[in-house]
Amino acid sequence: MSEIRLYDNAVGLTEGLKELAGGRRAFAIIDSALTGGTTTGLWSDIFGDNVIWLEADEGLKSLACVEALARTMLEKGVDREWLLVGIGGGITTDITGLLAAIYMRGIACGLVPTTLLAQVDAAIGGKNGVNLDGSKNILGTFREPEFICICPELTQTLNVAERLCGIAEILKAFILSGQWDKYRSAVALWSQTGQTRPDAEVAAATEAELIRAAIDIKQDIVARDPLEKGERRLLNLGHTFGHAIEKCSGGKVPHGLAVASGIILAAKASKALGLLDSATLEQLRRDFQALGLPTGTDIAPDELIEAMRNDKKKSGEAVRFVLPTDSSAVIKVMNPEEMKDIIGGKAWD
């Protein structure tokens, strides 16, 4: 399992990275959105000129991008004794993880996720991948990085939509694990403070605790099922619907918001199957609305179903759906057409 370290500020993070490098030469792939920020000088202090600034975009998440990065590293003389560090959101950490897994048959890797979504989900668990023809993460590996450095301070500049994406994944972790007390704490915190990062010391500490709790849930599950053969599939709550929404929107709906819609759609299906109480479904919907999270989609059901047929979670003509229950979550394997009939008509929006 990866070593996960939490840092209060960017200065502490920088010192921690130097320690974790352990004297090795280090090469970094950094999201260009961080250019010009207060941390730019800190990255230069660690990596010098051994940096590629990546314009992280879902359309860039491809084998062609990985090949171009590998070529640059080869030209820079990076070999198997080096450390590769990915600094940025989930796109950056996914690409970096895959590159580290296949460059010279594998080099050491560390990640510094800088978005809330990446800190609690994308960078955790050793999944690395790129897209193929618009389908999410079709090409990839399971390979844990040596370490993951979490610094909530780095999320201060995120816009509302970016923070909501991370909040959705945190709520997902608490729902699937049945930790409803933490779920209620999260809803209370972010519905009171809005989607900007809380400034109050107590609120900031609570946020850090929720981030750590969500990470722990994922790490515990991954430790028991590293290759996603069973229990780890529960972490895909909201993702079968969510990935279809992302694809059908042409990437206009970001991952976390698509997952939020997917969670509510999965909850509707669960209620229809008698696995979730109607009161719980309505509470989830009210909570998501209070936080500014979407609770449905205007994409036609038939269009979503067609997108699901290429989902990596499919098995023949059937697809795995993770459905929330009143205590945790369960996996149901069914044809997407069955799911459309179960949810029924306008319930998709």
Short mmCIF file of C-alpha atoms in Angstrom, two decimals:
data_model
loop_
_atom_site.label_atom_id
_atom_site.label_comp_id
_atom_site.label_asym_id
_atom_site.label_seq_id
_atom_site.Cartn_x
_atom_site.Cartn_y
_atom_site.Cartn_z
CA MET A 1 0.00 0.00 0.00
CA SER A 2 1.08 3.56 -0.64
CA GLU A 3 2.34 5.66 2.24
CA ILE A 4 -0.08 8.56 2.65
CA ARG A 5 1.08 11.73 4.34
CA LEU A 6 -1.00 14.79 5.21
CA TYR A 7 0.58 18.24 5.36
CA ASP A 8 -0.82 21.46 6.81
CA ASN A 9 0.83 23.73 4.25
CA ALA A 10 2.84 23.79 1.02
CA VAL A 11 6.13 24.46 2.77
CA GLY A 12 5.75 21.32 4.87
CA LEU A 13 4.78 19.42 1.73
CA THR A 14 7.96 20.52 -0.02
CA GLU A 15 10.15 19.35 2.83
CA GLY A 16 8.24 16.08 2.91
CA LEU A 17 8.81 15.49 -0.81
CA LYS A 18 12.55 16.03 -0.38
CA GLU A 19 12.58 13.45 2.40
CA LEU A 20 10.52 10.96 0.40
CA ALA A 21 12.79 11.34 -2.62
CA GLY A 22 15.58 10.03 -0.41
CA GLY A 23 18.39 11.49 -2.53
CA ARG A 24 17.07 10.10 -5.82
CA ARG A 25 16.92 12.28 -8.90
CA ALA A 26 13.30 13.26 -9.45
CA PHE A 27 11.27 14.17 -12.51
CA ALA A 28 7.85 15.82 -12.24
CA ILE A 29 4.74 16.03 -14.39
CA ILE A 30 2.80 19.04 -13.14
CA ASP A 31 -0.62 20.36 -14.12
CA SER A 32 -0.05 23.67 -15.94
CA ALA A 33 -2.99 25.13 -14.01
CA LEU A 34 -0.51 25.41 -11.12
CA THR A 35 1.83 27.64 -13.15
CA GLY A 36 2.30 31.02 -11.55
CA GLY A 37 0.83 29.97 -8.23
CA THR A 38 2.56 30.43 -4.90
CA THR A 39 3.94 26.89 -5.10
CA THR A 40 5.74 27.28 -8.46
CA GLY A 41 9.02 28.19 -6.79
CA LEU A 42 8.69 25.27 -4.41
CA TRP A 43 8.42 22.78 -7.28
CA SER A 44 11.48 24.32 -8.97
CA ASP A 45 13.41 23.97 -5.72
CA ILE A 46 12.81 20.20 -5.79
CA PHE A 47 12.88 19.31 -9.50
CA GLY A 48 14.85 22.10 -11.16
CA ASP A 49 14.46 21.78 -14.95
CA ASN A 50 13.23 18.20 -14.73
CA VAL A 51 9.60 19.19 -15.15
CA ILE A 52 6.91 18.80 -17.80
CA TRP A 53 4.01 21.21 -17.41
CA LEU A 54 0.95 19.28 -18.59
CA GLU A 55 -2.14 21.03 -19.86
CA ALA A 56 -4.40 18.53 -18.16
CA ASP A 57 -7.54 17.96 -20.17
CA GLU A 58 -9.70 14.85 -20.56
CA GLY A 59 -8.95 14.88 -24.29
CA LEU A 60 -5.24 14.60 -23.47
CA LYS A 61 -5.77 11.42 -21.47
CA SER A 62 -4.50 9.04 -24.15
CA LEU A 63 -1.68 6.67 -25.05
CA ALA A 64 -0.38 9.32 -27.45
CA CYS A 65 0.15 11.68 -24.51
CA VAL A 66 1.87 8.95 -22.48
CA GLU A 67 4.17 8.22 -25.42
CA ALA A 68 5.10 11.89 -25.81
CA LEU A 69 5.88 12.21 -22.10
CA ALA A 70 7.99 9.05 -22.17
CA ARG A 71 9.95 10.39 -25.13
CA THR A 72 10.75 13.61 -23.25
CA MET A 73 11.85 11.66 -20.18
CA LEU A 74 14.10 9.49 -22.32
CA GLU A 75 15.67 12.59 -23.86
CA LYS A 76 16.27 13.96 -20.34
CA GLY A 77 18.11 10.79 -19.37
CA VAL A 78 15.53 9.50 -16.90
CA ASP A 79 16.28 5.88 -16.02
CA ARG A 80 14.99 3.28 -13.57
CA GLU A 81 16.82 4.84 -10.63
CA TRP A 82 14.79 8.05 -10.87
CA LEU A 83 11.58 8.99 -9.06
CA LEU A 84 8.61 10.21 -11.12
CA VAL A 85 6.18 12.55 -9.32
CA GLY A 86 2.75 13.58 -10.59
CA ILE A 87 1.38 16.88 -9.25
CA GLY A 88 -2.14 17.92 -10.18
CA GLY A 89 -5.68 16.65 -10.47
CA GLY A 90 -6.95 13.21 -11.38
CA ILE A 91 -6.00 13.46 -15.06
CA THR A 92 -2.41 14.25 -14.15
CA THR A 93 -2.15 11.55 -11.50
CA ASP A 94 -3.76 8.93 -13.78
CA ILE A 95 -1.36 9.68 -16.62
CA THR A 96 1.66 9.82 -14.32
CA GLY A 97 0.76 6.52 -12.66
CA LEU A 98 0.38 4.74 -15.99
CA LEU A 99 3.61 6.22 -17.34
CA ALA A 100 5.53 5.15 -14.23
CA ALA A 101 4.10 1.62 -14.53
CA ILE A 102 5.32 1.10 -18.10
CA TYR A 103 8.37 3.35 -18.53
CA MET A 104 11.41 1.03 -18.65
CA ARG A 105 9.04 -1.64 -17.28
CA GLY A 106 8.39 0.43 -14.18
CA ILE A 107 10.00 3.23 -12.18
CA ALA A 108 9.28 4.60 -8.71
CA CYS A 109 6.36 6.99 -8.50
CA GLY A 110 4.83 9.43 -6.04
CA LEU A 111 1.69 11.56 -6.35
CA VAL A 112 0.68 14.98 -5.07
CA PRO A 113 -3.05 15.41 -5.83
CA THR A 114 -4.04 19.07 -5.85
CA THR A 115 -7.81 18.82 -6.27
CA LEU A 116 -10.26 17.58 -3.66
CA LEU A 117 -11.46 14.89 -6.08
CA ALA A 118 -7.95 13.57 -6.65
CA GLN A 119 -7.09 13.71 -2.94
CA VAL A 120 -9.97 11.47 -1.90
CA ASP A 121 -10.38 9.25 -4.94
CA ALA A 122 -8.46 9.54 -8.23
CA ALA A 123 -4.97 9.37 -6.73
CA ILE A 124 -5.85 6.72 -4.13
CA GLY A 125 -5.78 2.98 -4.79
CA GLY A 126 -3.27 2.47 -7.59
CA LYS A 127 -5.62 2.66 -10.58
CA ASN A 128 -3.91 4.31 -13.54
CA GLY A 129 -5.42 4.70 -16.97
CA VAL A 130 -6.16 6.61 -20.14
CA ASN A 131 -9.23 6.76 -22.37
CA LEU A 132 -9.91 5.11 -25.71
CA ASP A 133 -12.32 6.55 -28.28
CA GLY A 134 -14.18 8.49 -25.61
CA SER A 135 -14.60 5.56 -23.22
CA LYS A 136 -13.15 6.12 -19.76
CA ASN A 137 -9.95 4.40 -18.56
CA ILE A 138 -10.06 1.49 -21.02
CA LEU A 139 -6.25 1.24 -21.05
CA GLY A 140 -4.48 1.11 -17.70
CA THR A 141 -2.83 -0.71 -14.84
CA PHE A 142 -3.16 -1.49 -11.16
CA ARG A 143 0.02 -0.18 -9.53
CA GLU A 144 0.32 1.66 -6.24
CA PRO A 145 2.62 4.68 -6.04
CA GLU A 146 5.28 4.68 -3.33
CA PHE A 147 3.63 7.63 -1.62
CA ILE A 148 0.78 10.11 -1.85
CA CYS A 149 1.08 13.56 -0.30
CA ILE A 150 -2.15 15.31 0.70
CA CYS A 151 -2.18 19.04 1.41
CA PRO A 152 -5.68 20.54 1.74
CA GLU A 153 -4.16 24.01 1.39
CA LEU A 154 -3.56 23.26 -2.31
CA THR A 155 -7.32 23.13 -2.94
CA GLN A 156 -7.94 26.72 -1.84
CA THR A 157 -8.04 28.07 -5.41
CA LEU A 158 -10.52 25.49 -6.76
CA ASN A 159 -13.71 26.86 -8.24
CA VAL A 160 -17.14 25.78 -7.00
CA ALA A 161 -17.62 23.02 -9.59
CA GLU A 162 -14.18 21.54 -8.85
CA ARG A 163 -14.87 21.45 -5.13
CA LEU A 164 -18.29 19.92 -5.67
CA CYS A 165 -16.68 17.11 -7.65
CA GLY A 166 -14.57 16.21 -4.63
CA ILE A 167 -17.47 16.57 -2.22
CA ALA A 168 -19.48 14.10 -4.31
CA GLU A 169 -16.74 11.47 -4.03
CA ILE A 170 -16.45 12.01 -0.27
CA LEU A 171 -20.20 11.50 0.13
CA LYS A 172 -19.95 8.39 -2.06
CA ALA A 173 -17.37 6.86 0.29
CA PHE A 174 -19.56 7.40 3.35
CA ILE A 175 -22.71 6.09 1.62
CA LEU A 176 -21.17 2.86 0.32
CA SER A 177 -19.52 2.14 3.68
CA GLY A 178 -22.68 2.88 5.65
CA GLN A 179 -20.92 5.60 7.67
CA TRP A 180 -23.98 7.81 7.83
CA ASP A 181 -22.68 9.80 10.79
CA LYS A 182 -19.75 11.02 8.68
CA TYR A 183 -22.10 11.55 5.73
CA ARG A 184 -24.26 13.83 7.88
CA SER A 185 -21.18 15.68 9.15
CA ALA A 186 -20.07 16.31 5.58
CA VAL A 187 -23.49 17.56 4.50
CA ALA A 188 -23.70 19.81 7.55
CA LEU A 189 -20.22 21.25 6.99
CA TRP A 190 -20.52 22.05 3.30
CA SER A 191 -24.16 23.12 3.31
CA GLN A 192 -23.33 25.69 6.02
CA THR A 193 -20.07 26.97 4.59
CA GLY A 194 -20.95 26.79 0.91
CA GLN A 195 -18.60 25.28 -1.62
CA THR A 196 -15.63 27.54 -0.92
CA ARG A 197 -13.02 26.15 1.42
CA PRO A 198 -13.97 26.94 5.03
CA ASP A 199 -11.83 29.67 6.56
CA ALA A 200 -12.72 28.98 10.17
CA GLU A 201 -10.12 26.90 11.95
CA VAL A 202 -12.64 24.41 13.30
CA ALA A 203 -14.31 23.98 9.91
CA ALA A 204 -10.95 23.49 8.21
CA ALA A 205 -10.02 20.83 10.77
CA THR A 206 -13.35 19.07 10.20
CA GLU A 207 -12.76 19.13 6.46
CA ALA A 208 -9.32 17.56 6.92
CA GLU A 209 -10.86 14.84 9.10
CA LEU A 210 -13.48 14.07 6.44
CA ILE A 211 -10.82 13.88 3.74
CA ARG A 212 -8.78 11.47 5.84
CA ALA A 213 -11.85 9.36 6.66
CA ALA A 214 -12.77 9.05 2.96
CA ILE A 215 -9.19 8.07 2.11
CA ASP A 216 -9.19 5.44 4.87
CA ILE A 217 -12.40 3.87 3.53
CA LYS A 218 -10.92 3.50 0.08
CA GLN A 219 -7.54 2.26 1.30
CA ASP A 220 -9.13 -0.37 3.54
CA ILE A 221 -11.19 -1.74 0.66
CA VAL A 222 -8.25 -1.65 -1.77
CA ALA A 223 -6.06 -3.52 0.73
CA ARG A 224 -8.58 -6.37 0.76
CA ASP A 225 -9.22 -6.35 -2.99
CA PRO A 226 -6.34 -4.63 -4.85
CA LEU A 227 -7.28 -5.91 -8.33
CA GLU A 228 -11.02 -5.16 -8.10
CA LYS A 229 -12.25 -8.73 -8.21
CA GLY A 230 -14.97 -8.25 -5.60
CA GLU A 231 -15.42 -5.75 -2.79
CA ARG A 232 -13.48 -2.97 -4.52
CA ARG A 233 -16.23 -2.79 -7.14
CA LEU A 234 -18.38 -1.08 -4.50
CA LEU A 235 -16.20 2.00 -4.99
CA ASN A 236 -17.91 2.38 -8.38
CA LEU A 237 -21.11 3.60 -6.74
CA GLY A 238 -22.57 6.14 -9.17
CA HIS A 239 -19.90 5.44 -11.78
CA THR A 240 -21.78 3.25 -14.28
CA PHE A 241 -24.32 6.03 -14.75
CA GLY A 242 -21.67 8.71 -14.22
CA HIS A 243 -19.26 7.51 -16.90
CA ALA A 244 -22.15 7.29 -19.37
CA ILE A 245 -23.18 10.86 -18.53
CA GLU A 246 -19.60 12.06 -19.02
CA LYS A 247 -19.31 10.35 -22.38
CA CYS A 248 -22.68 11.49 -23.69
CA SER A 249 -22.00 15.07 -22.63
CA GLY A 250 -18.73 15.07 -24.55
CA GLY A 251 -16.89 15.75 -21.30
CA LYS A 252 -18.90 18.88 -20.52
CA VAL A 253 -20.18 17.28 -17.29
CA PRO A 254 -17.10 16.77 -15.07
CA HIS A 255 -16.50 13.42 -13.40
CA GLY A 256 -17.55 14.27 -9.85
CA LEU A 257 -20.80 15.94 -10.89
CA ALA A 258 -21.61 13.02 -13.21
CA VAL A 259 -21.02 10.64 -10.28
CA ALA A 260 -23.34 12.73 -8.10
CA SER A 261 -26.12 12.30 -10.66
CA GLY A 262 -25.19 8.63 -10.91
CA ILE A 263 -25.54 8.11 -7.16
CA ILE A 264 -29.08 9.47 -7.18
CA LEU A 265 -30.01 7.39 -10.24
CA ALA A 266 -28.57 4.32 -8.51
CA ALA A 267 -30.54 5.20 -5.38
CA LYS A 268 -33.75 5.40 -7.45
CA ALA A 269 -33.05 1.93 -8.84
CA SER A 270 -32.29 0.62 -5.36
CA LYS A 271 -35.56 2.01 -4.04
CA ALA A 272 -37.45 0.41 -6.95
CA LEU A 273 -35.85 -2.95 -6.10
CA GLY A 274 -36.79 -2.63 -2.43
CA LEU A 275 -33.19 -2.21 -1.25
CA LEU A 276 -33.47 1.42 -0.14
CA ASP A 277 -36.16 3.11 1.87
CA SER A 278 -38.02 5.89 0.07
CA ALA A 279 -37.26 8.27 2.94
CA THR A 280 -33.53 7.65 2.50
CA LEU A 281 -33.79 8.34 -1.23
CA GLU A 282 -35.58 11.62 -0.61
CA GLN A 283 -33.03 12.60 2.05
CA LEU A 284 -30.17 11.93 -0.37
CA ARG A 285 -31.86 14.03 -3.02
CA ARG A 286 -32.50 16.93 -0.62
CA ASP A 287 -28.93 16.81 0.68
CA PHE A 288 -27.43 16.82 -2.79
CA GLN A 289 -29.63 19.72 -3.82
CA ALA A 290 -28.70 21.67 -0.69
CA LEU A 291 -25.03 21.25 -1.56
CA GLY A 292 -25.54 22.29 -5.18
CA LEU A 293 -24.94 18.78 -6.55
CA PRO A 294 -26.97 17.53 -9.53
CA THR A 295 -29.57 14.84 -8.92
CA GLY A 296 -30.34 13.72 -12.47
CA THR A 297 -29.57 14.22 -16.13
CA ASP A 298 -31.39 15.48 -19.21
CA ILE A 299 -29.53 12.98 -21.43
CA ALA A 300 -31.97 10.50 -22.96
CA PRO A 301 -32.00 7.06 -21.28
CA ASP A 302 -31.40 5.25 -24.58
CA GLU A 303 -28.29 7.36 -25.20
CA LEU A 304 -26.94 6.57 -21.73
CA ILE A 305 -27.64 2.86 -22.19
CA GLU A 306 -25.69 2.81 -25.44
CA ALA A 307 -22.74 4.45 -23.65
CA MET A 308 -22.93 1.85 -20.88
CA ARG A 309 -22.43 -0.95 -23.40
CA ASN A 310 -18.78 0.13 -23.75
CA ASP A 311 -18.18 0.57 -20.03
CA LYS A 312 -15.20 -1.39 -18.71
CA LYS A 313 -17.46 -2.78 -15.96
CA LYS A 314 -19.58 -4.73 -18.45
CA SER A 315 -19.75 -8.52 -18.55
CA GLY A 316 -21.07 -9.68 -21.91
CA GLU A 317 -24.34 -7.84 -22.47
CA ALA A 318 -24.73 -7.12 -18.76
CA VAL A 319 -23.25 -4.27 -16.72
CA ARG A 320 -22.39 -4.04 -13.02
CA PHE A 321 -24.40 -1.44 -11.14
CA VAL A 322 -23.54 -0.52 -7.56
CA LEU A 323 -26.70 0.35 -5.63
CA PRO A 324 -26.85 2.04 -2.23
CA THR A 325 -28.83 0.39 0.53
CA ASP A 326 -29.91 1.61 3.95
CA SER A 327 -26.78 0.03 5.45
CA SER A 328 -24.10 0.08 2.71
CA ALA A 329 -24.17 -0.89 -0.99
CA VAL A 330 -24.64 -3.97 -3.18
CA ILE A 331 -23.65 -4.96 -6.71
CA LYS A 332 -26.31 -5.90 -9.24
CA VAL A 333 -25.41 -7.27 -12.67
CA MET A 334 -28.08 -6.62 -15.28
CA ASN A 335 -28.68 -5.56 -18.84
CA PRO A 336 -28.88 -1.75 -19.10
CA GLU A 337 -32.32 -2.13 -20.72
CA GLU A 338 -33.50 -3.79 -17.50
CA MET A 339 -32.19 -0.81 -15.55
CA LYS A 340 -34.16 1.58 -17.74
CA ASP A 341 -37.34 -0.41 -17.06
CA ILE A 342 -36.63 -0.50 -13.31
CA ILE A 343 -36.03 3.23 -12.98
CA GLY A 344 -38.80 4.05 -15.41
CA GLY A 345 -39.41 6.95 -17.74
CA LYS A 346 -39.05 10.45 -16.32
CA ALA A 347 -37.36 9.20 -13.15
CA TRP A 348 -34.07 9.50 -15.08
CA ASP A 349 -34.25 13.30 -14.93
#
